Coordinates of C-alpha atoms in Angstrom, one line a residue:
X427 CA 0.7 0.0 0.3
X428 CA 3.0 2.4 0.6
X429 CA 4.5 1.4 -2.7
X430 CA 1.3 2.6 -4.0
X431 CA 0.9 5.9 -2.5
X432 CA 3.9 6.6 -3.1
X433 CA 3.8 5.9 -7.2
X434 CA 0.8 8.0 -6.8
X435 CA 2.2 10.9 -5.5
X436 CA 4.9 10.2 -8.1
X437 CA 2.7 10.7 -10.6
X438 CA 1.2 14.1 -8.9
X439 CA 4.2 15.6 -9.2
X440 CA 5.2 15.2 -12.3
X441 CA 1.9 16.6 -13.9
X442 CA 2.5 19.0 -11.6
X443 CA 5.9 19.7 -13.4
X444 CA 4.8 19.2 -16.8
X445 CA 1.9 21.4 -16.7
X446 CA 4.2 24.5 -14.8
X447 CA 6.6 24.1 -17.8
X448 CA 4.0 23.5 -20.8
X449 CA 1.7 26.7 -18.5
X450 CA 4.7 29.1 -18.3
X451 CA 6.8 27.9 -22.3
X452 CA 4.2 26.3 -24.0
X453 CA 4.0 22.9 -25.2
X454 CA 6.2 22.5 -28.9
X455 CA 9.2 24.9 -25.5
X456 CA 8.8 22.5 -23.0
X457 CA 11.2 19.9 -22.3
X458 CA 11.7 16.6 -20.6
X459 CA 15.3 18.1 -19.1
X460 CA 13.7 21.0 -17.7
X461 CA 9.7 19.1 -16.4
X462 CA 12.5 17.0 -15.0
X463 CA 14.7 19.4 -13.3
X464 CA 11.2 20.8 -11.9
X465 CA 10.5 18.0 -10.3
X466 CA 13.4 17.9 -8.7
X467 CA 13.0 13.7 -9.8
X468 CA 14.8 10.7 -12.3
X469 CA 14.2 9.7 -15.2
X470 CA 13.9 6.7 -14.7
X471 CA 11.4 7.7 -12.4
X472 CA 9.2 9.3 -14.7
X473 CA 9.8 7.0 -17.9
X474 CA 8.4 5.1 -15.3
X475 CA 4.9 6.8 -15.6
X476 CA 4.5 8.5 -18.6
X477 CA 6.9 7.8 -22.4
X478 CA 6.9 10.5 -23.5
X479 CA 6.1 14.4 -23.5
X480 CA 2.7 13.7 -25.2
X481 CA 1.6 11.3 -22.7
X482 CA 2.7 14.1 -20.0
X483 CA 0.6 16.8 -21.7
X484 CA -3.0 14.4 -22.4
X485 CA -2.1 13.1 -18.4
X486 CA -2.7 17.0 -17.6
X487 CA -5.9 17.6 -19.8
X488 CA -7.2 14.3 -18.6
X489 CA -7.3 16.6 -14.7
X490 CA -8.7 19.2 -16.4
X491 CA -12.6 19.3 -16.3
X492 CA -13.0 18.6 -12.1
X493 CA -15.6 20.2 -9.8
X494 CA -13.1 20.4 -6.9
X495 CA -15.5 22.3 -4.2
X496 CA -19.9 21.3 -5.5
X497 CA -22.0 20.8 -3.6
X498 CA -25.8 20.3 -4.3
X499 CA -27.8 22.8 -4.2
X500 CA -31.5 24.2 -3.5
X501 CA -31.0 24.9 -7.7
X502 CA -28.9 23.6 -10.0
X503 CA -28.1 27.2 -11.7
X504 CA -26.5 28.1 -8.1
X505 CA -24.5 25.1 -8.7
X506 CA -24.0 25.8 -12.3
X507 CA -22.7 29.3 -10.7
X508 CA -20.5 27.5 -8.3
X509 CA -18.4 25.5 -10.7
X510 CA -17.7 28.9 -13.2
X511 CA -16.7 30.6 -10.3
X512 CA -14.5 27.4 -8.3
X513 CA -12.4 27.0 -11.3
X514 CA -11.7 31.0 -12.1
X515 CA -10.6 30.3 -8.3
X516 CA -8.8 27.9 -8.4
X517 CA -7.2 28.1 -11.9
X518 CA -4.8 30.3 -11.0
X519 CA -3.8 28.8 -7.7
X520 CA -3.1 25.4 -9.6
X521 CA -1.5 24.9 -12.3
X522 CA -3.1 21.1 -14.2
X523 CA -5.5 24.1 -14.5
X524 CA -3.9 26.3 -15.8
X525 CA -1.6 24.5 -18.0
X526 CA -5.4 23.1 -19.7
X527 CA -6.1 26.2 -21.0
X528 CA -2.6 27.3 -22.6
X529 CA -2.9 23.6 -24.0
X530 CA -6.7 24.1 -25.1
X531 CA -5.5 27.5 -27.3
X532 CA -2.2 26.1 -28.4
X533 CA -2.9 25.4 -31.8
X534 CA -0.6 22.5 -32.4
X535 CA -1.4 21.0 -28.7
X536 CA -4.7 21.5 -29.6
X537 CA -4.1 19.3 -32.4
X538 CA -2.9 17.0 -31.2
X539 CA -4.3 16.4 -27.6
X540 CA -7.7 18.0 -28.8
X541 CA -9.4 19.7 -25.9
X542 CA -11.6 19.8 -22.8
X543 CA -13.9 22.3 -23.7
X544 CA -16.3 19.4 -25.4
X545 CA -15.9 18.2 -21.4
X546 CA -17.4 21.2 -19.8
X547 CA -19.9 21.7 -22.6
X548 CA -21.8 18.3 -21.2
X549 CA -21.4 19.1 -17.6
X550 CA -23.2 22.4 -18.1
X551 CA -25.4 20.9 -20.9
X552 CA -26.6 18.5 -18.3
X553 CA -26.6 20.7 -15.4
X554 CA -28.9 23.1 -17.2
X555 CA -30.8 20.2 -18.9
X556 CA -31.9 20.5 -15.1
X557 CA -32.5 23.5 -14.4
X558 CA -34.9 23.8 -16.8
X559 CA -36.9 20.9 -16.1
X560 CA -37.2 21.9 -12.5
X561 CA -38.6 25.5 -14.1
X562 CA -35.2 27.5 -13.0
X563 CA -35.3 29.0 -17.1
X564 CA -36.5 31.3 -18.7
X565 CA -38.9 29.7 -21.4
X566 CA -36.8 30.5 -24.2
X567 CA -33.6 29.0 -22.7
X568 CA -31.7 26.8 -24.6
X569 CA -28.9 24.5 -22.5
X570 CA -26.7 23.2 -25.1
X571 CA -26.1 26.9 -26.8
X572 CA -26.0 28.1 -23.3
X573 CA -23.3 25.7 -22.2
X574 CA -21.3 26.2 -25.4
X575 CA -21.3 30.1 -25.1
X576 CA -20.9 30.0 -21.9
X577 CA -17.7 27.9 -21.8
X578 CA -17.0 30.1 -24.9
X579 CA -17.3 33.2 -22.5
X580 CA -15.2 32.2 -19.7
X581 CA -12.6 31.3 -21.8
X582 CA -12.1 34.5 -23.4
X583 CA -12.3 36.3 -20.2
X584 CA -9.6 34.5 -19.1
X585 CA -7.2 34.7 -21.1
X586 CA -7.9 39.2 -22.1
X587 CA -7.6 39.1 -18.4
X588 CA -4.3 37.0 -18.5
X589 CA -3.1 39.6 -20.8
X590 CA -3.2 42.8 -18.8
X591 CA -0.7 44.4 -17.4
X592 CA -2.2 44.7 -14.3
X593 CA -4.7 41.5 -14.4
X594 CA -8.3 42.0 -12.9
X595 CA -9.6 39.0 -9.9
X596 CA -10.6 36.7 -12.7
X597 CA -13.7 35.5 -9.7
X598 CA -14.5 38.9 -9.6
X599 CA -14.7 39.0 -14.1
X600 CA -16.4 36.1 -14.0
X601 CA -18.8 37.4 -10.7
X602 CA -19.6 40.2 -13.2
X603 CA -20.2 38.5 -16.8
X604 CA -22.4 36.2 -15.0
X605 CA -24.3 39.6 -13.8
X606 CA -24.5 40.3 -17.1
X607 CA -25.6 36.6 -18.3
X608 CA -28.6 35.3 -15.7
X609 CA -30.9 37.7 -16.2
X610 CA -31.6 36.8 -19.7
X611 CA -31.8 32.6 -18.1
X612 CA -32.8 32.7 -14.9
X613 CA -36.6 33.5 -13.6
X614 CA -37.4 35.9 -11.6
X615 CA -38.1 34.1 -8.5
X616 CA -34.5 32.0 -8.6
X617 CA -32.6 35.0 -9.7
X618 CA -33.3 37.1 -6.6
X619 CA -31.8 34.3 -4.6
X620 CA -28.4 32.7 -6.2
X621 CA -25.3 33.8 -4.8
X622 CA -22.7 35.1 -7.8
X623 CA -19.7 36.8 -5.1
X624 CA -16.7 36.3 -5.6
X625 CA -15.7 35.7 -1.8
X626 CA -18.0 32.3 -2.7
X627 CA -15.0 30.4 -5.0
X628 CA -12.9 30.7 -1.6
X629 CA -15.9 29.7 1.1
X630 CA -16.9 26.3 -0.6
X631 CA -13.5 25.8 -1.5
X632 CA -12.3 25.2 2.2
X633 CA -15.1 24.1 3.3
X634 CA -15.0 21.4 0.6
X635 CA -11.7 20.3 1.9
X636 CA -12.4 20.7 6.2
X637 CA -15.5 18.0 5.5
X638 CA -13.0 16.4 2.7
X639 CA -10.2 16.4 5.8
X640 CA -12.6 15.1 9.1

């Protein structure tokens, strides 16, 4: 059991090191040597888990679609909001998530590995479809189109924010995005009860991790 746990930790170290290098330099410029230096482990240990830079990139992308911190809420729309806010909060703090965005917008990496955007869209479609069945959405709202456009908008906000000389807080930007989007999607009674505060994500994540540790 101890050996298995050690192997899991070692694999994670390599994924996080690769994510940092991909995020800083892009896929093409990243090298195995740089990843090894960042990980502080041996080439043999790397090749026990990953046979190539390509496998490392795939591993990073596989880690991208997570919903840590999201818990069942009274409204499914609140869960949709929570996923987006939590991702915005976690992304600057977690290289695996940040690198997944970098790989997704890199033309060469996207051509080799695809992206995880379809998975994020599918997750949104599932939540929004249930929200519509519950009567939380206005009649005109199409869950598929809404989810697709929102993933595009979220990604655009992140990329623009990151490129600015003095980047604004990404969670606050996504919170503002919801303030623009939700009035055209949520029924008034639900809209008034949704929490889109930029402080919500940090609190949810702390609560989730505290519960997991107890």
